[in-house]
Tab-separated table of N, CA and C in Angstrom:
chain	number	residue	atom	x	y	z
A	155	MET	N	12.031	-4.119	-6.611
A	155	MET	CA	11.197	-3.022	-5.425
A	155	MET	C	9.813	-3.755	-5.411
A	156	ALA	N	9.079	-4.209	-6.220
A	156	ALA	CA	7.775	-4.953	-6.080
A	156	ALA	C	7.576	-6.090	-4.914
A	157	ASP	N	9.021	-6.790	-4.775
A	157	ASP	CA	9.286	-7.447	-3.348
A	157	ASP	C	9.370	-6.709	-2.041
A	158	ASN	N	9.819	-5.696	-2.046
A	158	ASN	CA	9.729	-4.667	-1.026
A	158	ASN	C	8.459	-4.346	-0.592
A	159	CYS	N	7.646	-3.869	-1.189
A	159	CYS	CA	5.932	-3.606	-1.116
A	159	CYS	C	5.197	-4.635	-0.723
A	160	GLU	N	5.410	-5.998	-1.449
A	160	GLU	CA	4.575	-7.240	-1.118
A	160	GLU	C	4.988	-7.654	0.176
A	161	LYS	N	6.399	-7.491	0.749
A	161	LYS	CA	6.650	-8.269	1.721
A	161	LYS	C	7.177	-6.899	3.001
A	162	CYS	N	6.175	-5.660	2.652
A	162	CYS	CA	6.642	-4.824	3.915
A	162	CYS	C	5.986	-4.964	5.133
A	163	LYS	N	6.978	-4.541	6.129
A	163	LYS	CA	6.307	-4.928	7.526
A	163	LYS	C	5.332	-4.126	7.879
A	164	PHE	N	5.359	-2.714	7.584
A	164	PHE	CA	4.108	-1.847	7.692
A	164	PHE	C	3.178	-2.116	7.011
A	165	ARG	N	3.044	-2.962	5.716
A	165	ARG	CA	1.622	-3.092	4.957
A	165	ARG	C	1.231	-4.095	5.837
A	166	ALA	N	2.250	-5.254	6.430
A	166	ALA	CA	1.413	-6.210	6.760
A	166	ALA	C	0.795	-6.128	8.156
A	167	ARG	N	1.453	-4.969	9.008
A	167	ARG	CA	0.865	-4.427	9.904
A	167	ARG	C	-0.665	-3.873	9.416
A	168	TYR	N	-0.443	-3.009	9.069
A	168	TYR	CA	-2.246	-2.405	8.113
A	168	TYR	C	-2.818	-3.601	8.096
A	169	ASP	N	-2.404	-4.516	7.234
A	169	ASP	CA	-3.396	-5.628	6.933
A	169	ASP	C	-3.922	-6.340	8.167
A	170	LYS	N	-2.991	-6.438	9.070
A	170	LYS	CA	-3.348	-7.014	10.335
A	170	LYS	C	-4.196	-6.273	11.519
A	171	LYS	N	-3.808	-5.083	11.476
A	171	LYS	CA	-4.507	-4.050	12.418
A	171	LYS	C	-4.521	-2.891	11.659
A	172	PRO	N	-5.350	-2.363	10.801
A	172	PRO	CA	-5.396	-0.909	10.374
A	172	PRO	C	-5.050	0.318	11.296
A	173	GLY	N	-5.991	-0.256	12.175
A	173	GLY	CA	-5.706	1.146	13.169
A	173	GLY	C	-4.847	1.483	14.025
A	174	SER	N	-3.792	0.607	13.848
A	174	SER	CA	-2.652	0.778	14.615
A	174	SER	C	-1.390	1.983	14.361
A	175	LEU	N	-1.002	2.214	15.059
A	175	LEU	CA	0.073	3.519	14.238
A	175	LEU	C	0.607	3.246	13.284
A	176	LEU	N	1.538	2.388	13.484
A	176	LEU	CA	2.347	1.719	11.786
A	176	LEU	C	1.530	1.454	10.903
A	177	GLY	N	0.043	0.823	10.892
A	177	GLY	CA	-0.405	0.732	9.999
A	177	GLY	C	-1.154	1.999	9.236
A	178	ARG	N	-1.705	2.779	10.318
A	178	ARG	CA	-1.937	4.202	9.945
A	178	ARG	C	-0.923	5.121	9.090
A	179	PHE	N	0.234	4.933	9.666
A	179	PHE	CA	1.538	5.532	8.944
A	179	PHE	C	1.775	4.845	7.815
A	180	TRP	N	1.424	3.592	7.301
A	180	TRP	CA	2.056	3.179	6.273
A	180	TRP	C	0.950	3.537	5.070
A	181	ARG	N	-0.432	3.577	5.652
A	181	ARG	CA	-1.511	4.303	4.641
A	181	ARG	C	-1.055	5.534	4.211
A	182	TRP	N	-0.858	6.310	5.408
A	182	TRP	CA	-0.727	7.295	4.735
A	182	TRP	C	0.666	7.595	3.873
A	183	HIS	N	1.370	6.906	4.176
A	183	HIS	CA	2.754	7.043	3.543
A	183	HIS	C	2.572	6.612	1.774
A	184	ILE	N	1.594	5.882	1.568
A	184	ILE	CA	1.758	5.397	-0.095
A	184	ILE	C	1.309	6.405	-0.825
A	185	ASN	N	0.422	7.094	-0.099
A	185	ASN	CA	0.322	8.463	-1.160
A	185	ASN	C	1.330	9.152	-1.826
A	186	PHE	N	2.722	9.113	-1.137
A	186	PHE	CA	3.473	9.757	-2.042
A	186	PHE	C	4.780	9.122	-2.064
A	187	CYS	N	4.837	7.535	-1.686
A	187	CYS	CA	5.941	6.761	-1.752
A	187	CYS	C	6.384	6.786	-3.490
A	188	PRO	N	7.594	7.027	-3.699
A	188	PRO	CA	7.763	6.398	-5.098
A	188	PRO	C	7.682	5.039	-5.050
A	189	GLY	N	8.200	4.527	-4.292
A	189	GLY	CA	8.352	2.918	-4.368
A	189	GLY	C	6.905	2.098	-4.641
A	190	TRP	N	5.977	2.686	-3.763
A	190	TRP	CA	4.559	2.131	-3.981
A	190	TRP	C	3.948	2.480	-5.412
A	191	LYS	N	4.356	3.609	-5.869
A	191	LYS	CA	3.821	4.117	-7.110
A	191	LYS	C	4.354	3.317	-8.392
A	192	GLY	N	5.943	2.813	-8.143
A	192	GLY	CA	6.253	2.119	-9.140
A	192	GLY	C	5.774	0.581	-9.197
A	193	TYR	N	5.546	0.459	-7.660
A	193	TYR	CA	4.909	-1.294	-7.792
A	193	TYR	C	3.490	-1.290	-8.187
A	194	PHE	N	2.717	-0.106	-7.579
A	194	PHE	CA	1.291	-0.045	-8.046
A	194	PHE	C	1.022	0.085	-9.559
A	195	SER	N	1.885	1.024	-10.034
A	195	SER	CA	1.691	1.285	-11.502
A	195	SER	C	2.408	-0.232	-12.495
A	196	GLY	N	3.049	-0.912	-11.990
A	196	GLY	CA	3.251	-2.353	-12.923
A	196	GLY	C	2.532	-3.311	-12.654
A	197	LEU	N	1.479	-2.927	-12.009
A	197	LEU	CA	0.419	-4.193	-11.650
A	197	LEU	C	-0.728	-4.147	-13.058
A	198	ASN	N	-1.446	-5.254	-13.177
A	198	ASN	CA	-2.263	-5.376	-13.923
A	198	ASN	C	-3.698	-4.408	-13.696
A	199	GLU	N	-4.781	-4.231	-14.270
A	199	GLU	CA	-5.635	-3.472	-13.695
A	199	GLU	C	-6.545	-4.463	-12.803
A	200	GLU	N	-6.656	-5.515	-12.737
A	200	GLU	CA	-7.307	-6.835	-12.023
A	200	GLU	C	-6.893	-6.295	-10.487
A	201	LYS	N	-5.748	-6.525	-10.608
A	201	LYS	CA	-5.069	-6.676	-9.231
A	201	LYS	C	-4.769	-4.750	-8.554
A	202	LYS	N	-4.826	-3.785	-9.624
A	202	LYS	CA	-4.864	-2.290	-9.073
A	202	LYS	C	-6.120	-2.053	-8.521
A	203	ALA	N	-7.360	-2.972	-8.812
A	203	ALA	CA	-8.784	-2.565	-8.543
A	203	ALA	C	-9.085	-3.111	-7.049
A	204	GLU	N	-8.385	-4.517	-6.932
A	204	GLU	CA	-8.255	-5.218	-5.855
A	204	GLU	C	-7.564	-4.314	-4.579
A	205	LEU	N	-6.535	-3.691	-5.000
A	205	LEU	CA	-5.864	-3.247	-3.980
A	205	LEU	C	-6.404	-1.860	-3.779
A	206	ARG	N	-7.049	-0.814	-4.382
A	206	ARG	CA	-7.904	0.572	-4.711
A	206	ARG	C	-8.880	-0.136	-3.613
A	207	ALA	N	-9.657	-1.122	-3.619
A	207	ALA	CA	-10.710	-1.364	-2.854
A	207	ALA	C	-10.337	-1.774	-1.425
A	208	LYS	N	-9.231	-2.478	-1.158
A	208	LYS	CA	-8.631	-2.868	-0.057
A	208	LYS	C	-8.007	-1.675	0.736
A	209	TYR	N	-7.088	-1.033	0.214
A	209	TYR	CA	-6.600	0.102	0.601
A	209	TYR	C	-7.437	1.570	0.829
A	210	ASN	N	-8.691	1.714	-0.033
A	210	ASN	CA	-9.349	2.835	-0.227
A	210	ASN	C	-8.249	3.882	-0.802
A	211	PHE	N	-7.419	3.385	-2.007
A	211	PHE	CA	-6.764	3.947	-2.853
A	211	PHE	C	-6.965	4.757	-3.818
A	212	THR	N	-6.741	6.031	-4.143
A	212	THR	CA	-7.816	6.552	-5.499
A	212	THR	C	-6.035	7.330	-6.286
A	213	LYS	N	-5.121	7.159	-5.374
A	213	LYS	CA	-4.242	8.292	-6.122
A	213	LYS	C	-3.669	8.185	-7.612
A	214	TYR	N	-3.316	6.725	-7.860
A	214	TYR	CA	-2.791	6.473	-9.101
A	214	TYR	C	-3.716	5.858	-10.014
């Protein structure tokens, strides 16, 4: 599952152009995606902090 989240085309779109429709959809989607939750929960605290800052993500 981690590969899917790391290589997600929508995530790449967000990284490239956060204001795009697909980028905004991906950002909204991670708030309830079970795959993202599993991926994020399996990361070390340093990587979690990095992703929280990068994506303004505070849910998990």
